Coordinates of C-alpha atoms and ligand atoms in Angstrom, one line a residue:
M1 CA 36.4 13.6 57.9
N2 CA 38.1 11.9 54.9
R3 CA 34.9 9.9 54.3
K4 CA 32.9 13.2 54.2
I5 CA 35.2 14.8 51.7
Y6 CA 35.1 11.7 49.5
I7 CA 31.2 11.7 49.6
S8 CA 31.1 15.4 48.8
L9 CA 33.5 14.9 45.9
A10 CA 31.4 12.0 44.6
I11 CA 28.2 14.1 44.7
L12 CA 30.0 17.0 43.0
C13 CA 31.2 14.6 40.2
V14 CA 27.7 13.3 39.7
L15 CA 26.3 16.8 39.5
V16 CA 28.9 17.9 37.0
L17 CA 28.3 14.8 34.8
S18 CA 24.5 15.3 34.9
L19 CA 24.9 18.9 34.0
Q20 CA 27.2 18.0 31.1
A21 CA 24.8 15.3 29.9
A22 CA 21.9 17.8 30.0
C23 CA 23.9 20.3 28.0
F24 CA 24.8 17.9 25.2
A25 CA 21.5 15.9 25.1
R26 CA 19.5 16.7 22.0
T27 CA 16.3 18.2 23.4
P28 CA 13.7 19.2 20.8
D29 CA 14.8 22.8 21.3
K30 CA 18.3 22.1 20.4
L31 CA 17.6 20.0 17.4
P32 CA 18.2 21.6 14.0
N33 CA 15.1 22.8 12.1
V34 CA 15.0 21.0 8.8
K35 CA 12.4 21.7 6.1
I36 CA 11.5 18.8 3.8
L37 CA 10.3 19.9 0.4
A38 CA 8.8 17.1 -1.6
T39 CA 8.6 17.0 -5.4
G40 CA 7.5 13.4 -6.0
G41 CA 9.5 10.5 -7.5
T42 CA 10.0 6.9 -6.4
I43 CA 10.7 7.9 -2.9
A44 CA 7.0 8.9 -2.8
G45 CA 5.9 5.9 -4.9
S46 CA 3.9 2.8 -4.4
G47 CA 4.1 -0.7 -5.9
A48 CA 1.4 -3.4 -6.2
T49 CA 3.4 -5.9 -4.1
N50 CA 6.5 -5.8 -1.9
T51 CA 8.5 -7.3 -4.7
T52 CA 7.5 -4.7 -7.2
T53 CA 10.7 -2.8 -7.9
V54 CA 9.9 -1.9 -11.5
G55 CA 6.5 -0.9 -12.9
Y56 CA 5.4 0.8 -9.7
T57 CA 3.7 4.2 -9.6
A58 CA 6.0 7.2 -8.6
A59 CA 4.8 10.3 -6.8
V60 CA 1.7 9.3 -4.9
T61 CA 2.7 9.6 -1.2
P62 CA 2.3 13.1 0.3
V63 CA 5.1 14.7 2.2
D64 CA 3.4 14.4 5.6
A65 CA 3.1 10.6 5.1
L66 CA 6.8 10.4 4.0
I67 CA 7.7 12.1 7.3
N68 CA 5.4 10.0 9.4
N69 CA 6.9 6.8 7.8
V70 CA 10.2 7.7 9.5
P71 CA 9.3 8.5 13.1
E72 CA 13.1 8.6 13.9
L73 CA 13.3 11.9 12.0
K74 CA 11.8 13.6 15.1
K75 CA 14.8 12.5 17.2
I76 CA 17.3 14.1 14.9
A77 CA 15.6 17.3 13.8
N78 CA 12.5 19.4 14.1
V79 CA 11.1 18.5 10.7
S80 CA 8.2 19.9 8.8
G81 CA 7.1 19.3 5.2
E82 CA 5.9 21.2 2.2
Q83 CA 4.7 19.7 -1.1
I84 CA 6.2 21.6 -4.0
S85 CA 5.0 19.2 -6.7
Q86 CA 3.9 15.6 -7.0
I87 CA 5.5 14.4 -10.2
A88 CA 7.8 11.6 -11.5
S89 CA 11.0 13.5 -12.2
E90 CA 11.0 12.9 -16.0
N91 CA 8.2 15.5 -15.9
M92 CA 10.3 18.2 -14.2
T93 CA 9.9 21.7 -15.6
N94 CA 11.4 25.1 -15.4
E95 CA 8.3 26.2 -13.6
V96 CA 8.8 23.7 -10.8
W97 CA 12.5 24.5 -10.6
L98 CA 11.8 28.2 -10.2
K99 CA 9.1 27.6 -7.6
L100 CA 11.4 25.2 -5.7
A101 CA 14.5 27.5 -5.8
K102 CA 12.5 30.5 -4.7
Q103 CA 11.0 28.6 -1.8
V104 CA 14.5 27.3 -0.8
N105 CA 15.9 30.8 -0.8
T106 CA 12.9 32.2 1.2
L107 CA 13.2 29.4 3.8
L108 CA 16.9 29.6 4.1
S109 CA 16.8 33.4 4.7
Q110 CA 14.8 32.7 7.9
D111 CA 16.7 32.3 11.2
D112 CA 14.5 29.4 12.2
V113 CA 15.5 27.2 9.3
D114 CA 18.9 25.4 9.5
G115 CA 18.7 23.2 6.4
I116 CA 16.6 21.8 3.6
V117 CA 16.0 18.3 2.3
I118 CA 14.4 17.9 -1.1
T119 CA 12.8 14.6 -2.0
H120 CA 13.0 14.0 -5.7
G121 CA 12.7 11.3 -8.4
T122 CA 16.1 10.0 -9.3
D123 CA 15.8 10.4 -13.1
T124 CA 16.4 14.2 -13.2
L125 CA 17.7 14.5 -9.6
E126 CA 21.1 15.5 -10.8
E127 CA 19.7 18.4 -12.9
T128 CA 17.7 19.8 -10.0
A129 CA 20.7 19.5 -7.7
Y130 CA 22.9 21.4 -10.2
F131 CA 20.3 24.0 -10.9
L132 CA 19.9 24.7 -7.2
N133 CA 23.7 24.6 -6.7
L134 CA 23.8 27.6 -9.1
V135 CA 20.9 29.6 -7.8
V136 CA 20.5 29.0 -4.0
K137 CA 21.7 32.1 -2.1
S138 CA 22.7 30.6 1.2
E139 CA 25.5 28.5 2.7
K140 CA 23.1 26.5 4.8
P141 CA 22.9 22.8 3.8
V142 CA 20.6 21.8 1.0
V143 CA 20.4 18.0 0.4
V144 CA 18.5 16.4 -2.5
V145 CA 17.5 12.8 -1.9
G146 CA 15.6 10.1 -3.7
S147 CA 15.3 6.3 -3.8
M148 CA 15.5 3.6 -6.3
R149 CA 12.8 1.4 -4.7
P150 CA 9.3 2.5 -3.7
P151 CA 8.5 2.6 0.0
T152 CA 6.3 -0.5 -0.5
A153 CA 9.2 -2.7 -1.7
M154 CA 11.3 -5.1 0.4
S155 CA 14.6 -3.4 1.3
A156 CA 13.2 0.0 0.3
D157 CA 16.0 2.5 0.4
G158 CA 14.0 5.7 0.7
M159 CA 13.4 5.8 4.5
L160 CA 17.1 5.4 5.4
N161 CA 18.1 7.8 2.6
L162 CA 15.6 10.4 4.0
Y163 CA 16.7 9.9 7.5
R164 CA 20.4 10.4 6.6
A165 CA 19.6 13.3 4.3
T166 CA 17.9 15.0 7.3
I167 CA 20.9 14.4 9.5
L168 CA 23.1 15.9 6.7
A169 CA 20.8 18.9 6.3
G170 CA 21.0 19.6 10.0
S171 CA 24.8 19.2 10.2
R172 CA 27.5 21.8 10.4
E173 CA 29.7 19.7 8.1
A174 CA 27.4 20.1 5.1
A175 CA 27.3 23.9 5.3
G176 CA 29.2 25.8 2.6
K177 CA 29.6 22.8 0.3
G178 CA 26.9 23.7 -2.3
V179 CA 23.9 21.6 -2.9
L180 CA 24.5 18.0 -2.0
V181 CA 23.0 14.7 -3.1
M182 CA 22.6 11.8 -0.6
L183 CA 21.6 8.3 -1.5
N184 CA 23.0 4.9 -0.6
D185 CA 25.2 6.2 2.3
T186 CA 27.1 8.4 -0.2
I187 CA 27.4 12.2 -0.3
H188 CA 27.9 13.8 -3.6
A189 CA 28.4 17.3 -5.0
G190 CA 25.3 18.4 -6.9
R191 CA 27.6 19.6 -9.8
D192 CA 29.4 16.3 -10.2
V193 CA 26.9 13.6 -9.6
T194 CA 25.0 11.7 -12.2
K195 CA 22.6 8.7 -12.4
T196 CA 24.7 5.9 -14.0
I197 CA 22.5 2.7 -13.6
T198 CA 18.9 2.4 -14.6
D199 CA 17.8 0.1 -11.8
R200 CA 20.1 -0.3 -8.8
V201 CA 20.5 1.5 -5.5
D202 CA 24.2 2.4 -6.1
T203 CA 23.3 4.3 -9.3
F204 CA 24.6 7.8 -8.2
R205 CA 28.2 8.3 -9.0
A206 CA 30.5 11.2 -9.8
P207 CA 32.6 9.5 -12.5
E208 CA 36.3 10.2 -12.3
I209 CA 35.8 12.8 -9.5
G210 CA 34.2 10.6 -6.8
P211 CA 32.0 11.4 -3.8
L212 CA 32.6 14.1 -1.2
G213 CA 32.0 11.7 1.7
F214 CA 30.0 8.9 3.2
F215 CA 27.9 8.1 6.2
T216 CA 29.2 5.8 8.8
G217 CA 26.2 5.0 11.0
D218 CA 24.5 8.3 11.6
K219 CA 27.6 10.4 11.1
P220 CA 28.4 12.1 7.8
V221 CA 32.2 12.1 7.1
F222 CA 33.6 14.4 4.4
Y223 CA 36.9 13.9 2.7
R224 CA 36.9 16.9 0.3
A225 CA 34.8 19.9 -0.8
P226 CA 33.8 21.3 -4.2
L227 CA 36.1 23.9 -5.8
R228 CA 33.8 25.2 -8.6
K229 CA 31.7 28.3 -7.6
H230 CA 28.3 27.5 -6.2
T231 CA 25.4 29.1 -4.2
V232 CA 26.4 32.4 -2.7
F233 CA 29.4 32.7 -5.1
T234 CA 27.4 32.6 -8.3
E235 CA 26.2 35.5 -10.4
F236 CA 22.8 34.0 -11.1
D237 CA 19.6 35.5 -9.6
I238 CA 16.3 33.8 -10.3
S239 CA 14.3 35.8 -7.8
Q240 CA 12.4 37.8 -10.6
L241 CA 12.4 35.1 -13.3
T242 CA 9.2 33.4 -14.4
D243 CA 10.8 31.2 -17.0
L244 CA 14.3 30.3 -18.4
P245 CA 15.6 30.7 -21.9
R246 CA 15.0 27.7 -24.0
V247 CA 18.0 25.4 -24.5
D248 CA 17.8 21.9 -26.0
I249 CA 20.3 19.1 -26.4
V250 CA 21.2 17.6 -29.8
Y251 CA 22.8 14.1 -29.7
H252 CA 25.4 13.3 -32.4
Y253 CA 25.8 9.9 -34.0
A254 CA 26.9 8.2 -37.2
N255 CA 24.9 9.2 -40.3
N256 CA 23.6 12.4 -38.7
T257 CA 21.8 14.9 -40.9
G258 CA 21.8 18.2 -38.9
D259 CA 18.0 18.2 -39.3
V260 CA 17.4 18.3 -35.6
I261 CA 19.5 21.5 -35.3
K262 CA 17.5 23.1 -38.1
A263 CA 14.2 22.2 -36.4
L264 CA 15.3 23.5 -33.1
T265 CA 16.5 26.8 -34.7
Q266 CA 13.1 27.1 -36.3
A267 CA 11.4 26.4 -32.9
G268 CA 13.2 29.5 -31.5
V269 CA 15.7 28.0 -29.1
K270 CA 18.2 30.4 -27.6
G271 CA 20.9 27.7 -27.0
I272 CA 21.9 24.2 -28.1
V273 CA 24.1 21.8 -26.2
H274 CA 25.6 19.5 -28.7
A275 CA 26.3 16.1 -27.2
G276 CA 29.2 15.3 -29.6
T277 CA 31.0 12.1 -30.2
G278 CA 34.5 11.6 -28.6
N279 CA 35.9 15.0 -27.4
G280 CA 32.8 16.9 -28.4
S281 CA 33.1 16.4 -32.1
I282 CA 30.5 18.1 -34.5
G283 CA 29.9 16.2 -37.7
K284 CA 30.8 18.0 -41.0
V285 CA 27.2 17.5 -42.1
E286 CA 26.0 19.5 -39.1
Y287 CA 28.1 22.6 -39.6
P288 CA 25.7 24.4 -42.1
A289 CA 22.8 23.9 -39.6
V290 CA 25.0 25.1 -36.7
E291 CA 26.1 28.2 -38.5
A292 CA 22.5 29.0 -39.6
A293 CA 21.5 28.6 -36.0
Q294 CA 24.3 31.0 -34.8
E295 CA 23.1 33.6 -37.4
K296 CA 19.8 33.6 -35.5
G297 CA 21.7 34.2 -32.2
V298 CA 21.7 30.6 -31.0
V299 CA 24.6 29.9 -28.7
I300 CA 26.3 26.5 -29.2
V301 CA 27.9 24.6 -26.4
R302 CA 30.1 21.6 -27.3
S303 CA 29.6 18.8 -24.8
A304 CA 30.2 15.1 -25.2
R305 CA 28.0 12.1 -25.2
V306 CA 30.9 10.1 -23.7
G307 CA 29.9 11.2 -20.2
N308 CA 33.4 11.6 -18.8
G309 CA 36.4 13.9 -19.5
I310 CA 36.9 17.5 -20.4
V311 CA 35.8 18.9 -23.8
A312 CA 39.0 20.7 -24.8
R313 CA 38.6 24.2 -26.2
N314 CA 39.9 24.4 -29.8
G315 CA 40.4 20.6 -29.7
E316 CA 38.0 18.7 -32.0
A317 CA 36.6 22.0 -33.3
N318 CA 37.9 25.5 -33.8
D319 CA 35.9 27.1 -31.0
D320 CA 37.6 30.5 -31.5
K321 CA 36.7 30.6 -35.2
Y322 CA 33.1 29.3 -34.8
N323 CA 32.3 31.0 -31.5
F324 CA 31.5 27.8 -29.8
V325 CA 31.6 27.3 -26.0
A326 CA 33.5 24.2 -24.8
G327 CA 31.5 22.4 -22.2
D328 CA 34.3 21.5 -19.8
N329 CA 33.4 18.1 -18.0
L330 CA 29.7 18.8 -17.6
N331 CA 27.5 16.1 -19.0
P332 CA 25.0 17.4 -21.7
Q333 CA 22.1 17.7 -19.2
K334 CA 24.1 19.8 -16.8
A335 CA 25.7 21.9 -19.5
R336 CA 22.1 22.7 -20.6
I337 CA 21.3 24.0 -17.1
L338 CA 24.4 26.2 -17.0
L339 CA 23.7 27.5 -20.5
M340 CA 20.1 28.4 -19.6
L341 CA 21.3 30.4 -16.6
A342 CA 24.1 31.9 -18.5
L343 CA 21.6 33.1 -21.1
T344 CA 19.7 35.0 -18.4
K345 CA 22.9 37.2 -18.2
T346 CA 24.4 37.3 -21.6
S347 CA 24.5 35.7 -25.1
N348 CA 28.2 36.5 -25.6
P349 CA 30.0 33.1 -26.2
E350 CA 33.2 34.5 -24.6
D351 CA 31.4 35.4 -21.3
I352 CA 29.6 32.1 -21.4
Q353 CA 32.9 30.2 -21.8
R354 CA 34.2 32.0 -18.7
M355 CA 31.1 30.7 -16.8
F356 CA 31.8 27.2 -18.0
W357 CA 35.3 27.3 -16.6
E358 CA 34.0 28.8 -13.3
Y359 CA 30.9 26.7 -12.5
Ligands
SIN1 C1 11.5 9.5 -11.1 O1 12.5 10.0 -11.4 O2 10.5 10.2 -10.6 C2 11.2 8.1 -11.2 C3 12.4 7.2 -10.9 C4 12.9 7.4 -9.5 O3 12.6 8.2 -8.7 O4 13.8 6.5 -9.2

């Protein structure tokens, strides 16, 4: 009798365990649906030999080949690809950004899309990530990924980066954290990250602020979340836009003349991000050109060429008197993106200053 009970219990246990295993196994139906939108870059590049890590051609491998190069993707997500552009990212344009952002918003509004991975060249990856961070209207994960070595190189980093970016885009942990950047096992906020080294795989950093998290094996581990407004919490709507207001960056240095500001004003820019010395200083010689630009309605944001730290309002310049906008801790290329989007709403420097404190 006891033996019978024992056998029945054993059978019951096996049944329960099998049922549990079946429930938690990742069947293709249960896998997250992740769209991979490809824009080009080194991650889609090709070199002459397997030691070619400089002087290769970026942006030649189509998205389907990128996906097929990593068969493991199919075990972690239902992936499908779309080619948005095929460019080296130094050639990124407003047109591609708007096309990409609109497609991201369309896809994320669908119930059958859980997350998006964007493959991108590393040169302007941080700009695209910040742009999307401000205009994507969804809390679902969006992960921008690239690589420093082409797929043809020894120790190419793109395949693992793509694999992990796909895990991240299909994860619950990544939701609601704004647009993320994933390279070299490290997860960064799109707002904070920047490329810091010309040629090494550990190039992406968020100076002073640090990453949001890391990968340990196949698991993303977060330690913090961004506090600045992003995605569904922003006031920017690109759905009807076909272009963005023109904003350029002026770099300040010893013996400057102000001629670049004059030329840009003549060219009809709507905004100038001034990458000033130190805490965003504008040289005396530049002031006449700056004021002439403002008379034409050009909005001036004081940023810093230093790359770290906050540009203090009314610090190195009298922002109240001159109607400047202090650029907070955004680097000049990110300040340019926020200024372009701000100018789609207003050209009032006070309102734009509020946006720089919020985003
Ligand atoms: C690019 O930005 O397209 C080229 C460089 C890279 O992807 O690392």
